[in-house]
mmCIF file of N, CA and C in Angstrom:
data_model
loop_
_atom_site.group_PDB
_atom_site.id
_atom_site.type_symbol
_atom_site.label_atom_id
_atom_site.label_comp_id
_atom_site.label_asym_id
_atom_site.label_seq_id
_atom_site.Cartn_x
_atom_site.Cartn_y
_atom_site.Cartn_z
ATOM 1 N N MET D 447 24.194 -45.803 -22.795
ATOM 2 C CA MET D 447 23.598 -46.638 -23.720
ATOM 3 C C MET D 447 21.897 -46.820 -24.169
ATOM 4 N N THR D 448 21.228 -46.208 -24.418
ATOM 5 C CA THR D 448 19.947 -46.371 -24.502
ATOM 6 C C THR D 448 18.666 -47.670 -24.428
ATOM 7 N N ASP D 449 18.221 -47.905 -23.480
ATOM 8 C CA ASP D 449 17.598 -49.111 -24.172
ATOM 9 C C ASP D 449 16.150 -48.802 -24.940
ATOM 10 N N ARG D 450 16.336 -49.938 -25.712
ATOM 11 C CA ARG D 450 14.872 -49.503 -26.422
ATOM 12 C C ARG D 450 13.365 -50.418 -25.802
ATOM 13 N N ASP D 451 12.366 -50.304 -26.188
ATOM 14 C CA ASP D 451 11.663 -51.167 -25.373
ATOM 15 C C ASP D 451 11.080 -51.476 -26.791
ATOM 16 N N GLN D 452 10.700 -50.863 -27.664
ATOM 17 C CA GLN D 452 10.567 -51.847 -29.795
ATOM 18 C C GLN D 452 11.809 -51.690 -30.358
ATOM 19 N N PRO D 453 11.730 -52.850 -30.654
ATOM 20 C CA PRO D 453 12.808 -52.823 -32.083
ATOM 21 C C PRO D 453 12.451 -51.667 -33.420
ATOM 22 N N THR D 454 13.445 -51.563 -33.784
ATOM 23 C CA THR D 454 13.736 -50.181 -34.643
ATOM 24 C C THR D 454 12.833 -51.034 -35.876
ATOM 25 N N PRO D 455 12.541 -50.010 -36.859
ATOM 26 C CA PRO D 455 11.584 -50.683 -37.397
ATOM 27 C C PRO D 455 12.320 -50.911 -39.004
ATOM 28 N N ARG D 456 12.027 -51.849 -39.812
ATOM 29 C CA ARG D 456 13.036 -52.143 -40.439
ATOM 30 C C ARG D 456 12.403 -51.238 -42.465
ATOM 31 N N VAL D 457 13.696 -50.857 -42.800
ATOM 32 C CA VAL D 457 13.294 -50.524 -43.974
ATOM 33 C C VAL D 457 13.033 -51.037 -44.818
ATOM 34 N N CYS D 458 11.534 -50.560 -45.752
ATOM 35 C CA CYS D 458 11.608 -51.248 -46.418
ATOM 36 C C CYS D 458 12.275 -51.650 -48.051
ATOM 37 N N PRO D 459 13.035 -52.648 -48.315
ATOM 38 C CA PRO D 459 13.711 -52.966 -49.339
ATOM 39 C C PRO D 459 13.310 -53.004 -50.675
ATOM 40 N N ALA D 460 11.833 -52.988 -51.093
ATOM 41 C CA ALA D 460 11.314 -52.426 -52.303
ATOM 42 C C ALA D 460 12.183 -50.834 -52.511
ATOM 43 N N CYS D 461 11.705 -50.047 -51.688
ATOM 44 C CA CYS D 461 11.595 -48.536 -52.073
ATOM 45 C C CYS D 461 12.293 -48.537 -50.960
ATOM 46 N N ASP D 462 13.428 -49.419 -50.652
ATOM 47 C CA ASP D 462 14.639 -48.277 -49.337
ATOM 48 C C ASP D 462 14.211 -46.568 -48.472
ATOM 49 N N GLY D 463 12.867 -47.159 -48.619
ATOM 50 C CA GLY D 463 12.248 -45.809 -47.254
ATOM 51 C C GLY D 463 12.043 -45.271 -47.770
ATOM 52 N N PHE D 464 11.659 -44.564 -49.663
ATOM 53 C CA PHE D 464 11.103 -43.702 -50.298
ATOM 54 C C PHE D 464 10.123 -44.109 -50.853
ATOM 55 N N ALA D 465 8.994 -43.998 -49.115
ATOM 56 C CA ALA D 465 7.955 -44.892 -49.748
ATOM 57 C C ALA D 465 6.821 -44.273 -51.280
ATOM 58 N N SER D 466 6.704 -42.734 -51.271
ATOM 59 C CA SER D 466 5.836 -42.489 -52.225
ATOM 60 C C SER D 466 6.532 -41.816 -53.451
ATOM 61 N N ALA D 467 6.462 -40.874 -54.138
ATOM 62 C CA ALA D 467 7.111 -40.521 -55.333
ATOM 63 C C ALA D 467 6.424 -39.967 -56.226
ATOM 64 N N ALA D 468 6.516 -38.328 -56.821
ATOM 65 C CA ALA D 468 5.583 -37.980 -57.465
ATOM 66 C C ALA D 468 5.888 -37.901 -58.644
ATOM 67 N N ILE D 469 5.084 -37.994 -59.960
ATOM 68 C CA ILE D 469 5.970 -38.580 -61.353
ATOM 69 C C ILE D 469 5.208 -37.690 -62.322
ATOM 70 N N THR D 470 5.568 -37.078 -63.096
ATOM 71 C CA THR D 470 5.270 -35.830 -63.894
ATOM 72 C C THR D 470 4.520 -36.544 -65.096
ATOM 73 N N LEU D 471 3.138 -36.056 -65.712
ATOM 74 C CA LEU D 471 2.848 -37.000 -66.318
ATOM 75 C C LEU D 471 3.155 -36.246 -68.269
ATOM 76 N N GLY D 472 3.604 -34.763 -67.798
ATOM 77 C CA GLY D 472 4.220 -34.378 -68.983
ATOM 78 C C GLY D 472 3.151 -33.724 -69.565
ATOM 79 N N GLY D 473 3.972 -32.335 -69.552
ATOM 80 C CA GLY D 473 3.215 -31.149 -70.256
ATOM 81 C C GLY D 473 2.217 -30.055 -68.731
ATOM 82 N N ARG D 474 1.202 -29.272 -68.747
ATOM 83 C CA ARG D 474 1.201 -28.354 -67.789
ATOM 84 C C ARG D 474 -0.036 -28.145 -68.343
ATOM 85 N N ASP D 475 -1.225 -28.317 -67.604
ATOM 86 C CA ASP D 475 -2.712 -27.602 -67.257
ATOM 87 C C ASP D 475 -2.950 -26.471 -67.883
ATOM 88 N N ASN D 476 -4.043 -25.826 -68.134
ATOM 89 C CA ASN D 476 -4.713 -24.770 -68.128
ATOM 90 C C ASN D 476 -4.054 -23.582 -67.588
ATOM 91 N N ARG D 477 -3.707 -23.798 -66.423
ATOM 92 C CA ARG D 477 -3.482 -22.819 -65.151
ATOM 93 C C ARG D 477 -1.547 -23.073 -65.351
ATOM 94 N N GLY D 478 -1.160 -24.049 -65.975
ATOM 95 C CA GLY D 478 0.170 -23.496 -66.074
ATOM 96 C C GLY D 478 1.082 -24.540 -64.960
ATOM 97 N N HIS D 479 -0.300 -25.127 -64.273
ATOM 98 C CA HIS D 479 0.785 -26.432 -62.639
ATOM 99 C C HIS D 479 1.162 -27.296 -63.937
ATOM 100 N N LEU D 480 2.077 -28.345 -63.043
ATOM 101 C CA LEU D 480 2.915 -29.408 -63.642
ATOM 102 C C LEU D 480 2.082 -30.670 -63.028
ATOM 103 N N ARG D 481 1.754 -30.732 -64.208
ATOM 104 C CA ARG D 481 0.534 -32.719 -63.851
ATOM 105 C C ARG D 481 1.525 -33.557 -63.504
ATOM 106 N N THR D 482 0.491 -34.420 -62.246
ATOM 107 C CA THR D 482 1.895 -35.171 -61.306
ATOM 108 C C THR D 482 0.963 -36.432 -60.870
ATOM 109 N N ILE D 483 1.247 -37.419 -61.063
ATOM 110 C CA ILE D 483 0.829 -38.605 -59.640
ATOM 111 C C ILE D 483 1.323 -38.871 -58.401
ATOM 112 N N THR D 484 0.825 -39.588 -57.823
ATOM 113 C CA THR D 484 1.808 -40.385 -56.859
ATOM 114 C C THR D 484 1.844 -41.598 -56.626
ATOM 115 N N ALA D 485 2.382 -41.672 -56.741
ATOM 116 C CA ALA D 485 2.453 -44.388 -56.451
ATOM 117 C C ALA D 485 3.048 -43.872 -55.364
ATOM 118 N N HIS D 486 2.735 -44.854 -54.829
ATOM 119 C CA HIS D 486 2.997 -45.259 -53.478
ATOM 120 C C HIS D 486 3.781 -47.097 -53.747
ATOM 121 N N CYS D 487 4.840 -47.000 -52.539
ATOM 122 C CA CYS D 487 5.282 -48.539 -53.017
ATOM 123 C C CYS D 487 4.296 -49.740 -52.877
ATOM 124 N N THR D 488 4.099 -51.021 -53.329
ATOM 125 C CA THR D 488 3.084 -51.256 -52.918
ATOM 126 C C THR D 488 3.410 -52.968 -51.915
ATOM 127 N N THR D 489 4.659 -52.641 -51.626
ATOM 128 C CA THR D 489 5.632 -53.779 -50.830
ATOM 129 C C THR D 489 5.134 -53.210 -49.760
ATOM 130 N N CYS D 490 5.333 -52.027 -48.967
ATOM 131 C CA CYS D 490 5.359 -51.577 -47.333
ATOM 132 C C CYS D 490 3.601 -50.330 -47.628
ATOM 133 N N GLN D 491 2.930 -50.609 -48.668
ATOM 134 C CA GLN D 491 1.569 -49.732 -48.220
ATOM 135 C C GLN D 491 1.798 -48.372 -48.374
ATOM 136 N N GLY D 492 2.686 -47.280 -48.482
ATOM 137 C CA GLY D 492 3.338 -46.272 -48.469
ATOM 138 C C GLY D 492 4.184 -46.165 -47.054
ATOM 139 N N THR D 493 4.637 -46.482 -46.593
ATOM 140 C CA THR D 493 4.865 -46.337 -45.168
ATOM 141 C C THR D 493 6.474 -46.031 -45.126
ATOM 142 N N GLY D 494 7.249 -46.656 -45.824
ATOM 143 C CA GLY D 494 8.560 -46.821 -46.531
ATOM 144 C C GLY D 494 9.020 -47.633 -45.163
ATOM 145 N N THR D 495 8.196 -48.379 -43.957
ATOM 146 C CA THR D 495 9.031 -49.854 -43.268
ATOM 147 C C THR D 495 8.214 -50.992 -43.360
ATOM 148 N N LEU D 496 8.688 -51.956 -43.229
ATOM 149 C CA LEU D 496 8.196 -52.989 -42.471
ATOM 150 C C LEU D 496 7.951 -53.200 -41.242
ATOM 151 N N PRO D 497 7.218 -54.273 -40.658
ATOM 152 C CA PRO D 497 6.861 -54.914 -39.429
ATOM 153 C C PRO D 497 8.306 -55.792 -39.150
ATOM 154 N N ALA D 498 8.789 -55.706 -38.050
ATOM 155 C CA ALA D 498 10.167 -56.233 -37.112
ATOM 156 C C ALA D 498 9.459 -57.894 -37.522
ATOM 157 N N ARG D 499 10.511 -58.502 -37.580
ATOM 158 C CA ARG D 499 11.256 -60.112 -37.578
ATOM 159 C C ARG D 499 10.545 -60.584 -36.575
ATOM 160 N N ALA D 500 9.825 -61.645 -36.368
ATOM 161 C CA ALA D 500 9.354 -61.950 -34.868
ATOM 162 C C ALA D 500 9.979 -62.999 -34.021
ATOM 163 N N ALA D 501 11.021 -62.928 -34.714
ATOM 164 C CA ALA D 501 12.385 -63.955 -33.968
ATOM 165 C C ALA D 501 12.735 -62.311 -33.253
ATOM 166 N N SER D 502 13.045 -61.469 -33.662
ATOM 167 C CA SER D 502 12.666 -60.289 -33.051
ATOM 168 C C SER D 502 12.241 -59.714 -31.952
ATOM 169 N N LEU D 503 10.949 -59.654 -31.825
ATOM 170 C CA LEU D 503 9.761 -59.500 -31.349
ATOM 171 C C LEU D 503 9.422 -60.802 -29.832
ATOM 172 N N THR D 504 9.822 -61.900 -30.163
ATOM 173 C CA THR D 504 9.509 -62.434 -29.277
ATOM 174 C C THR D 504 10.958 -63.255 -28.269
ATOM 175 N N GLY D 505 12.309 -62.210 -29.195
ATOM 176 C CA GLY D 505 13.505 -62.499 -28.064
ATOM 177 C C GLY D 505 14.145 -64.199 -28.519
ATOM 178 N N GLY D 506 13.951 -64.687 -29.894
ATOM 179 C CA GLY D 506 14.426 -66.199 -29.772
ATOM 180 C C GLY D 506 15.402 -66.086 -30.944
ATOM 181 N N ARG D 507 16.181 -66.650 -31.232
ATOM 182 C CA ARG D 507 16.979 -66.464 -32.436
ATOM 183 C C ARG D 507 16.945 -66.927 -33.602
ATOM 184 N N ALA D 508 17.195 -65.938 -34.633
ATOM 185 C CA ALA D 508 17.461 -65.995 -36.146
ATOM 186 C C ALA D 508 17.616 -66.959 -36.952
#
């Protein structure tokens, strides 16, 4: 069994780890490219993870 120095990062509950998504705006531009925008999760700021809880960092009980 491996020993970890740092706790594993928690997956963001708002986006389930899929922090960014490309959303089509409909239609294409003059060159034929599909117009898209990138939307980031506001809870995790586009990282897909949240910081570990304070109890797990200090070794205390939750």
